[in-house]
Short mmCIF file of C-alpha atoms in Angstrom, two decimals:
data_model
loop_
_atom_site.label_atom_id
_atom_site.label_comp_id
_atom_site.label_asym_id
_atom_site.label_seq_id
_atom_site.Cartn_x
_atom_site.Cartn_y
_atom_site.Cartn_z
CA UNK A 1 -10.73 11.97 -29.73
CA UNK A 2 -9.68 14.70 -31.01
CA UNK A 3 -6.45 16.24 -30.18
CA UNK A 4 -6.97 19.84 -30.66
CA UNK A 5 -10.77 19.81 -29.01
CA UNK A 6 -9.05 17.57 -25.86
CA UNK A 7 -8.81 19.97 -23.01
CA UNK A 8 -6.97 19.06 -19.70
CA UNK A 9 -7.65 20.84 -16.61
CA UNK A 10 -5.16 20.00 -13.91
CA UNK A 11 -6.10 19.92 -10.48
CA UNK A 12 -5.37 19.67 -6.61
CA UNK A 13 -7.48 16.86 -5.69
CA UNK A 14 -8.23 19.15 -2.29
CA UNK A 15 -8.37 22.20 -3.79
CA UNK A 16 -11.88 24.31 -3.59
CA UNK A 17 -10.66 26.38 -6.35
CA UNK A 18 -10.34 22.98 -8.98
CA UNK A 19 -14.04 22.32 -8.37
CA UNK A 20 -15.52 25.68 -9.27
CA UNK A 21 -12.71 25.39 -12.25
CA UNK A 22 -13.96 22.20 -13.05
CA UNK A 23 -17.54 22.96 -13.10
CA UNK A 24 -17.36 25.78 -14.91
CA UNK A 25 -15.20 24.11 -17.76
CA UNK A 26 -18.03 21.44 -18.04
CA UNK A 27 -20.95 24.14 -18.12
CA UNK A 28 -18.99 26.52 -20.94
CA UNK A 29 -17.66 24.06 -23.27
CA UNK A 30 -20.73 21.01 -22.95
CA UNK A 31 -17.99 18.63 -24.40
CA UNK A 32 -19.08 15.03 -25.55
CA UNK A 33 -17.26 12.94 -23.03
CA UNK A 34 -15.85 13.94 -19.42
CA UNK A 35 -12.46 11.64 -18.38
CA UNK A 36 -11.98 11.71 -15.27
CA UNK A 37 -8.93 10.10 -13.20
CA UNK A 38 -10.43 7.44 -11.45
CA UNK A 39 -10.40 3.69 -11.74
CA UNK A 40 -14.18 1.44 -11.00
CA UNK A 41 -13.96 0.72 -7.61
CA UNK A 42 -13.13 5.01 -6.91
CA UNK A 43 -15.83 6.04 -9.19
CA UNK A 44 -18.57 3.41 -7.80
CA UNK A 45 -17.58 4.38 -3.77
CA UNK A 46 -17.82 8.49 -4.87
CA UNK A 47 -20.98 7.78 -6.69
CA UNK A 48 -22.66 5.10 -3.84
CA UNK A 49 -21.85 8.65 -1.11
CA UNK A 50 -23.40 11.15 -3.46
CA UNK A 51 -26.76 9.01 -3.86
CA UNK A 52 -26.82 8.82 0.11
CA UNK A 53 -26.43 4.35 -0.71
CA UNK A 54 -24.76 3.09 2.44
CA UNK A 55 -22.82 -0.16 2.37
CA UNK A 56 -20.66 -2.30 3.99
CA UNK A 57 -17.37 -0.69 5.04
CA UNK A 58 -16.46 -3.59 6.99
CA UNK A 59 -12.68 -4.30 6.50
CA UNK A 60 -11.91 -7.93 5.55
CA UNK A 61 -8.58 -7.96 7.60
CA UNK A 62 -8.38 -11.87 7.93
CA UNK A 63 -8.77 -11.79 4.02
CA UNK A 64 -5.68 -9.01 3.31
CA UNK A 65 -3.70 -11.50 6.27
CA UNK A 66 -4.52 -14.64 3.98
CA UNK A 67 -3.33 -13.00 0.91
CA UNK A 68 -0.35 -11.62 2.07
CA UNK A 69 -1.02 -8.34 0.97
CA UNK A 70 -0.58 -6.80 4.75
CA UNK A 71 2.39 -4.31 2.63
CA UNK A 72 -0.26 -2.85 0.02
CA UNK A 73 -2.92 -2.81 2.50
CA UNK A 74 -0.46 -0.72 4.38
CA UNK A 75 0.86 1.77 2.22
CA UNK A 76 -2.95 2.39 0.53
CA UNK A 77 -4.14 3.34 4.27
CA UNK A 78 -0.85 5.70 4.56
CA UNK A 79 -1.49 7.18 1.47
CA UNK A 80 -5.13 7.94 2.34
CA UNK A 81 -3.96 9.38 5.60
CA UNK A 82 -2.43 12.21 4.32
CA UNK A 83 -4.81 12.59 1.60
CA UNK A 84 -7.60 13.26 4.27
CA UNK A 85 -5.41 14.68 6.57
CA UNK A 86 -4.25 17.65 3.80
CA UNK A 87 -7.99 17.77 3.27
CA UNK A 88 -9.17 18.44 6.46
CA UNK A 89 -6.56 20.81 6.59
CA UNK A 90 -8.08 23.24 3.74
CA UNK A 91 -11.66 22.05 5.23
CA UNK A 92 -11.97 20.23 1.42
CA UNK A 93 -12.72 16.55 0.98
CA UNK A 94 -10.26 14.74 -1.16
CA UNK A 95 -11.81 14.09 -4.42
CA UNK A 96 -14.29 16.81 -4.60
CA UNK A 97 -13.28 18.27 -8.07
CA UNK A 98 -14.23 14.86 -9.00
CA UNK A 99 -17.37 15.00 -7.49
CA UNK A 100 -18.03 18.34 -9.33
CA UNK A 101 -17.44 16.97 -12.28
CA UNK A 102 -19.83 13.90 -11.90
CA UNK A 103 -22.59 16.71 -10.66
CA UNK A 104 -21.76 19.20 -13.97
CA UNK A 105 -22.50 15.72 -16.07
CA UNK A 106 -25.38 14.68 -14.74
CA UNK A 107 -27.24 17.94 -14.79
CA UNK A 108 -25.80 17.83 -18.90
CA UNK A 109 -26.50 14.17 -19.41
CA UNK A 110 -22.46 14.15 -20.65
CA UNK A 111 -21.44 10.37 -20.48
CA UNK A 112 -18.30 10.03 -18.27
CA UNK A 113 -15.20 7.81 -19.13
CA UNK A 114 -12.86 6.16 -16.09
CA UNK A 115 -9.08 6.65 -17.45
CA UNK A 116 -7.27 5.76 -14.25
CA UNK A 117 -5.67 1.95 -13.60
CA UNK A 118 -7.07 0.72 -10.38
CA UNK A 119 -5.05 1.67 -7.47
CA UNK A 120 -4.65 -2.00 -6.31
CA UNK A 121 -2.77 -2.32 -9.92
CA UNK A 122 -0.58 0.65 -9.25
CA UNK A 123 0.22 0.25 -5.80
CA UNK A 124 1.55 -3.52 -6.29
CA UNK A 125 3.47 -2.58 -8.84
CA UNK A 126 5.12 -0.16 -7.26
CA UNK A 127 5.91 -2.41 -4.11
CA UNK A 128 6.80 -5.28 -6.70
CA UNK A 129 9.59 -2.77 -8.24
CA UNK A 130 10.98 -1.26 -4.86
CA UNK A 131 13.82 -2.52 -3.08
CA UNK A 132 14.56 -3.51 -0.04
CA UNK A 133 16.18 -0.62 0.83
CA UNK A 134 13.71 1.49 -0.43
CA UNK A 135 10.82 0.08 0.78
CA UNK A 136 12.21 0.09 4.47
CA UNK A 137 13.10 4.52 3.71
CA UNK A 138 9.92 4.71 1.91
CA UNK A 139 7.76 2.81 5.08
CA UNK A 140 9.92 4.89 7.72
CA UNK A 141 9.20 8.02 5.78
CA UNK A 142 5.42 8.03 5.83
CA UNK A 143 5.41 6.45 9.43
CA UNK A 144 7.79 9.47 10.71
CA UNK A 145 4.95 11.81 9.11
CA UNK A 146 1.65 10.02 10.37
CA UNK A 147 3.23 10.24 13.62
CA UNK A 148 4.09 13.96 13.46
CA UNK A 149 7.63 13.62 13.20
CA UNK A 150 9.92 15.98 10.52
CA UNK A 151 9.05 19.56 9.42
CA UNK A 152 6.18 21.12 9.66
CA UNK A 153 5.54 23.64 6.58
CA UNK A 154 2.77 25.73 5.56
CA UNK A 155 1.92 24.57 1.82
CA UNK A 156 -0.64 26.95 -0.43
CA UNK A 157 -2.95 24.20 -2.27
CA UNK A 158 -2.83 26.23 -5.12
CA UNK A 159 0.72 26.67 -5.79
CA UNK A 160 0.77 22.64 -6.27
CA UNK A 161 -0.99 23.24 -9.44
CA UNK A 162 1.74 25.55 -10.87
CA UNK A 163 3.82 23.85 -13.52
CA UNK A 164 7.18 24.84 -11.88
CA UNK A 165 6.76 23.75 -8.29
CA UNK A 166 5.12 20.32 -9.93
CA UNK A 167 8.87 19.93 -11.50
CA UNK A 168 10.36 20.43 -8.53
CA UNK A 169 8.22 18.35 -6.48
CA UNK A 170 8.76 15.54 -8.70
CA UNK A 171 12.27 15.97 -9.02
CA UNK A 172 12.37 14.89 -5.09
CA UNK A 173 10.26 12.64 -5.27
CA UNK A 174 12.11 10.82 -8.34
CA UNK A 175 15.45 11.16 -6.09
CA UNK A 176 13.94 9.91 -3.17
CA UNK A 177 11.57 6.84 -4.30
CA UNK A 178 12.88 6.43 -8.15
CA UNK A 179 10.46 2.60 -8.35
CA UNK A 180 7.71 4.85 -7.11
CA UNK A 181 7.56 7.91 -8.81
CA UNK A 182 8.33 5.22 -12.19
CA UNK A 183 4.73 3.60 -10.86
CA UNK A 184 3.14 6.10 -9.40
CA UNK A 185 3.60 8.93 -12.18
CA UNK A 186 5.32 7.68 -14.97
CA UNK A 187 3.31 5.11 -15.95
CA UNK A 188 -0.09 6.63 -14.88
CA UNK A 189 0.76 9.17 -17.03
CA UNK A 190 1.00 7.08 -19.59
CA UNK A 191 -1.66 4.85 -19.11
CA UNK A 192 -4.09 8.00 -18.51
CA UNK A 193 -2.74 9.46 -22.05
CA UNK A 194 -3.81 5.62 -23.37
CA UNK A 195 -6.94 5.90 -22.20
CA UNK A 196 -7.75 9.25 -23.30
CA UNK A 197 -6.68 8.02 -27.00
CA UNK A 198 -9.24 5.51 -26.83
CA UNK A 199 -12.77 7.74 -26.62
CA UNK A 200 -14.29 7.81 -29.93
CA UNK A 201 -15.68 11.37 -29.70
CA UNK A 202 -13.99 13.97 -30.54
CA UNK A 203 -14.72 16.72 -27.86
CA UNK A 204 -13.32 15.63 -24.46
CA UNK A 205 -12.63 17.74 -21.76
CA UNK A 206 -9.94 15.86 -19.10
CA UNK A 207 -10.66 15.92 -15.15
CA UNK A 208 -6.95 14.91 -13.92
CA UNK A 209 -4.09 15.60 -10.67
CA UNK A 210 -1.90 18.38 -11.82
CA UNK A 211 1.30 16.62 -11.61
CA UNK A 212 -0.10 14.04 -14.28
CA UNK A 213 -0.81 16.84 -17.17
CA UNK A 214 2.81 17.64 -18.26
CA UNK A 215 3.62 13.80 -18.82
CA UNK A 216 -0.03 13.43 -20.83
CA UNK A 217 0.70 16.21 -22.96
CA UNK A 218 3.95 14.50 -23.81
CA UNK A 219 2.84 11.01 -24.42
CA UNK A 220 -0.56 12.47 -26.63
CA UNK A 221 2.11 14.56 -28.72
CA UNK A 222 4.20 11.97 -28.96
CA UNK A 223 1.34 8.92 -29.18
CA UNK A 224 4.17 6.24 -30.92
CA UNK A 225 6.38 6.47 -27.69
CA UNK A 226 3.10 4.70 -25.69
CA UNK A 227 3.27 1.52 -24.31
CA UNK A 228 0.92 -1.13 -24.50
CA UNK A 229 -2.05 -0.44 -21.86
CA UNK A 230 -2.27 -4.15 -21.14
CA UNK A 231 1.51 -4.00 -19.83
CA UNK A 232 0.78 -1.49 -17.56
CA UNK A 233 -1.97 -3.32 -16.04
CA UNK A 234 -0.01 -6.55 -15.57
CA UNK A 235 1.55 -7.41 -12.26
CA UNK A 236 4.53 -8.47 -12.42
CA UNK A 237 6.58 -10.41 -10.19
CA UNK A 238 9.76 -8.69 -9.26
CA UNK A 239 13.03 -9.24 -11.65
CA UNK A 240 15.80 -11.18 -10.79
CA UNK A 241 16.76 -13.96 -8.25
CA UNK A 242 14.85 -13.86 -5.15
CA UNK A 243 17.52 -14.04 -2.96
CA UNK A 244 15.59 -12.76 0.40
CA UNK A 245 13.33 -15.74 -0.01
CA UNK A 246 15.79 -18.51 -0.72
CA UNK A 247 17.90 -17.33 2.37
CA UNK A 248 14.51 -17.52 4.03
CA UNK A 249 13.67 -20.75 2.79
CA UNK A 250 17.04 -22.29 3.40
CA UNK A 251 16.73 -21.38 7.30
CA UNK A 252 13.60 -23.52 8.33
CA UNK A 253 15.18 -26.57 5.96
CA UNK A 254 18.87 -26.33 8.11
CA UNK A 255 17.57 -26.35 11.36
CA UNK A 256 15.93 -29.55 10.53
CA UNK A 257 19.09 -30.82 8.71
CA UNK A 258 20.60 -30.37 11.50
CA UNK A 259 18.15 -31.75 13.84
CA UNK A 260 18.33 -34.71 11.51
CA UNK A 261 22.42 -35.18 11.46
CA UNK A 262 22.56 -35.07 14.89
CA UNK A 263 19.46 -37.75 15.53
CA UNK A 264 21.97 -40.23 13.18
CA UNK A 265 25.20 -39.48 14.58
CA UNK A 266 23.57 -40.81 17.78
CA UNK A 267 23.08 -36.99 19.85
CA UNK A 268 20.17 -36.99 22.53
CA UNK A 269 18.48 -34.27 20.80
CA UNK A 270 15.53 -33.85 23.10
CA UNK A 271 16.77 -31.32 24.97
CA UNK A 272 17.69 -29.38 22.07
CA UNK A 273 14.24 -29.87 20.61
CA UNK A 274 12.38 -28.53 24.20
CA UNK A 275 14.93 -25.67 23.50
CA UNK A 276 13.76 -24.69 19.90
CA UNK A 277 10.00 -25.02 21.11
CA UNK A 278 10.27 -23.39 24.69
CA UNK A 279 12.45 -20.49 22.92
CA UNK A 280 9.94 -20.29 19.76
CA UNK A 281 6.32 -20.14 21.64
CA UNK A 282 8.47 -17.18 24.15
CA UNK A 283 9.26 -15.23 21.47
CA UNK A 284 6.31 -15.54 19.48
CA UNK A 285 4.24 -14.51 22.32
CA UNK A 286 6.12 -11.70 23.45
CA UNK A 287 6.94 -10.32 20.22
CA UNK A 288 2.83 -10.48 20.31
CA UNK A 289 2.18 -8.87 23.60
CA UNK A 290 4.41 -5.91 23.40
CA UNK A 291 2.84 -5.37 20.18
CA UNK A 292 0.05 -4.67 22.34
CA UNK A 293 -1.72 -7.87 21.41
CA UNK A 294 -5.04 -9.45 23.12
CA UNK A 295 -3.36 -11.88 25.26
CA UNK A 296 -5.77 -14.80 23.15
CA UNK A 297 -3.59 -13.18 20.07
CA UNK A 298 -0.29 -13.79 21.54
CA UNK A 299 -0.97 -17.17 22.92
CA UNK A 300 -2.20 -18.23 18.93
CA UNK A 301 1.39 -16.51 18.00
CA UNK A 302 3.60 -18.29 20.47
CA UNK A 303 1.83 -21.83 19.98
CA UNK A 304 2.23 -21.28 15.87
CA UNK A 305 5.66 -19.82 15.89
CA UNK A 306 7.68 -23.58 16.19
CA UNK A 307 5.53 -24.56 12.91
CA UNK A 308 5.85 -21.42 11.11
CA UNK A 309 9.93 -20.87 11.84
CA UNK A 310 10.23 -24.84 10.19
CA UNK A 311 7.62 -23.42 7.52
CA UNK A 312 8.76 -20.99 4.82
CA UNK A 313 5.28 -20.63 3.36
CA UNK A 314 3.82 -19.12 6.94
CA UNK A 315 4.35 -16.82 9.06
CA UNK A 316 3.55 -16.77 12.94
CA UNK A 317 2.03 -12.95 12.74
CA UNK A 318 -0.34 -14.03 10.22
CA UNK A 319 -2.25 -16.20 13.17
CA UNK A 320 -1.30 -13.85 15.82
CA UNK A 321 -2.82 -10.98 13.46
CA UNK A 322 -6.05 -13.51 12.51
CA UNK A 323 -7.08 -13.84 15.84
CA UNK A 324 -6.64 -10.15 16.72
CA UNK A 325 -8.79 -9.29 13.97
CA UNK A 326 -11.66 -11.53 15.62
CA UNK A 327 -11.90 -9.16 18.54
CA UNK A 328 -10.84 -5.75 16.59
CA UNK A 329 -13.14 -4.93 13.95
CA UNK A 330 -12.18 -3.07 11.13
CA UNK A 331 -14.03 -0.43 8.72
CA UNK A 332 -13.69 1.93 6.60
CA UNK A 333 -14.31 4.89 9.30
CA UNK A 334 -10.96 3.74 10.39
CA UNK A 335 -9.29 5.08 7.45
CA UNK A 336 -11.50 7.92 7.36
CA UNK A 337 -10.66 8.15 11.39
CA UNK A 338 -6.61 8.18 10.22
CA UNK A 339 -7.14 12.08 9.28
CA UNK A 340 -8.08 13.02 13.01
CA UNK A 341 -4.59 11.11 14.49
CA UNK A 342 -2.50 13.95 16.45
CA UNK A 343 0.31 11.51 17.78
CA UNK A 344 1.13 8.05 18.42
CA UNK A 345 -1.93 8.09 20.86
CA UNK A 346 -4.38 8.18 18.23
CA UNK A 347 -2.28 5.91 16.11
CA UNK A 348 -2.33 3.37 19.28
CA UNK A 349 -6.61 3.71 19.56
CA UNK A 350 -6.67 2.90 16.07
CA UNK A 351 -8.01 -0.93 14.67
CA UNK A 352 -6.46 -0.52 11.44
CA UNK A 353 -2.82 0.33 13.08
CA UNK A 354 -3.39 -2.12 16.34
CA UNK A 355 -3.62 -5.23 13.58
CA UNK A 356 -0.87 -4.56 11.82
CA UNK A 357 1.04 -3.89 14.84
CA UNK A 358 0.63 -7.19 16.16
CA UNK A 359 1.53 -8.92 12.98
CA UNK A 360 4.32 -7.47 12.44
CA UNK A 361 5.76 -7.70 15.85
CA UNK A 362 5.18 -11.23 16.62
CA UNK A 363 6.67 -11.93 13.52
CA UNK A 364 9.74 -9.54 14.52
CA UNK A 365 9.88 -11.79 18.03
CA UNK A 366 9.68 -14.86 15.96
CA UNK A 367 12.61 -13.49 13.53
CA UNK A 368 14.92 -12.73 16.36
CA UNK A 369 14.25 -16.10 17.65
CA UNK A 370 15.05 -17.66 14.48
CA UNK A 371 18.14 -15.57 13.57
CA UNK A 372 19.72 -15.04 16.62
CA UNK A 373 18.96 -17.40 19.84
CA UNK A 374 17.97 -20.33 18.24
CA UNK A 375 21.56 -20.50 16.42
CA UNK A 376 23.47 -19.37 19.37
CA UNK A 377 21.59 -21.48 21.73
CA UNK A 378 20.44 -24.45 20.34
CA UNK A 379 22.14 -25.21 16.30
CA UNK A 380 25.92 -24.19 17.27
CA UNK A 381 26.02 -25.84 20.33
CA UNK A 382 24.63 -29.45 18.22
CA UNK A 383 26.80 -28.77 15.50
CA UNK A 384 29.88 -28.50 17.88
CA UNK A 385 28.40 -31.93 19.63
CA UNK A 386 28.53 -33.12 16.28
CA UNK A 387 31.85 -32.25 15.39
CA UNK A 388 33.61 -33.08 18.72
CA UNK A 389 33.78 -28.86 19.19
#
């Protein structure tokens, strides 16, 4: 590629005005090669709709449970929330200056490059990099907003694409979520300059968000201060000692130590043992219930949570949320149906939400359970046995 035959047209991916720009760019200049910022999996489910092929938007929930990836499941059906939602808003489907631009080559036979990282890529690295801290504002944040909370302000689509008020919007978002904007702009812009560098022909024109254009510019100016693609596609596990999880770890392993020192120093422990189960299945089934569980759901939670509170590799919400998932389908009109939510009514009527929901609150019962009764009721009172107390 060529740098001085590269154009870049930066859009709003809801914006009707980027698609006629986009077109029209395509039409006048007939370049060689069209990148465009999507990844595979986007480009394949944009292409599948515009060919009228239907296919299976069933939702593997048990799957995301199994591979612990409930948090990036999460935050990706967030994120498409208010993507649809500012979309419906301006009566524009997200993505649409992308579909323009797959229409404008077809009808010229232009061959299309993919220049985006896959989202899964992105989005785990970004959750990989955040604290805890920021995780928890960064969750509360978007939840406040799906559920109509903070201030409500009238936004032109247009103005998004002007270079100043993309500064300033990334100014507050670098203050707010530093790990994400780092992932989520930063290095895409970056990898999407990479990419770019890579197409052998020389005309290209460049099909990309707004907010990504200032930071390609730099990095195809400036091609030596590039990283490596293949770094930027790695995920990495998160830096440091993993403190969270040893503490975690170390819990389940001194409740049985202490089951265990008490057993030898001669202490009838079996009441203390009824304790930690009676105690364990209550909270694991009404953390599950109020969750709004199927009562089959909490039952699974309350019977697992003794085994999963002496187990640091499991998790009583992961069987709670399994066994909702068996009566709550899932698709992908669910994320689709996230646009339409008003309130926490909607939220409530809504598979994707319900699931989630009862995983994370039986887990929240069992945690409370583990943290503070169990110790108070069943571990200080043995170790005080133990030591004459």
């Amino acid at each position: 590629m060529k740098r001085e035959c590269l154009t870049i047209i930066g859009t709003a991916h809801v914006s009707a005005n980027s698609v006629e720009e986009v077109k029209d760019a395509i039409y006048e200049q007939h370049p060689e090669v069209v990148a465009i910022e999507l990844d595979r999996g986007r480009y394949t489910r944009i292409k599948n709709q515009m060919d009228g092929i239907e296919e299976d938007d069933t939702i593997s929930v048990t799957q995301i449970i199994k591979e612990n990836k409930v948090g990036l499941f999460f935050t990706t059906t967030l994120l498409s929330f208010f993507q649809s939602k500012i979309g419906d808003d301006v009566d524009v489907k997200p993505g649409s200056e992308m579909v323009g631009a797959i229409e404008a080559c077809r009808d010229l036979q232009i061959p299309i490059a993919l220049i985006d990282r896959d989202i899964s890529t992105t989005l785990q690295r970004a959750l990989n990099k955040m604290g805890i801290r920021e995780k928890a504002k960064f969750m509360y944040g978007l939840l406040l907003s799906v559920l109509g909370f903070g201030e409500e302000e009238d936004v032109d689509i247009e103005d998004l694409k002007n270079p100043d008020n993309i500064d300033d919007l990334m100014e507050i978002f670098k203050d707010e979520a530093p790990s994400v904007y780092e992932v989520l702009v930063h290095e895409r812009d970056a990898y999407l300059a990479g990419k770019l560098l890579q197409i052998p022909q020389d005309h290209v024109i460049a099909v990309v968000g707004a907010g990504h254009q200032p930071g390609i510019e730099r990095y195809l100016d400036n091609p030596e201060t590039l990283p490596p693609l293949h770094e930027l596609e790695k995920i990495d596990e998160k830096k440091g000692i993993p403190w969270l999880k040893i503490i975690l770890a170390l819990i389940p392993i001194t409740f049985v130590v202490i089951f265990f020192l008490a057993y030898f120093n001669g202490i009838n422990i079996a009441w203390n043992i009824y304790d930690f189960i009676i105690i364990s299945v209550l909270m694991g089934f009404i953390g599950s219930i109020l969750s709004g569980s199927k009562i089959q759901s909490a039952i699974v939670g309350g019977l697992s949570a003794p085994l999963t509170i002496i187990h640091p590799l499991l998790a009583a919400g992961w069987f709670s949320g399994l066994t909702e998932a068996k009566y709550r389908k899932v698709r992908q009109s669910d994320i689709k149906n996230l646009s339409k939510i008003e309130g926490f009514r909607d939220l409530w009527n809504n598979n994707i939400f319900r699931i989630l929901l009862v995983v994370i609150g039986t887990n929240l019962g069992v945690s409370i359970a583990t943290l503070v009764i169990l110790p108070s009721q069943v571990f200080i009172p043995l170790l005080m046995k133990m030591f004459g107390g």
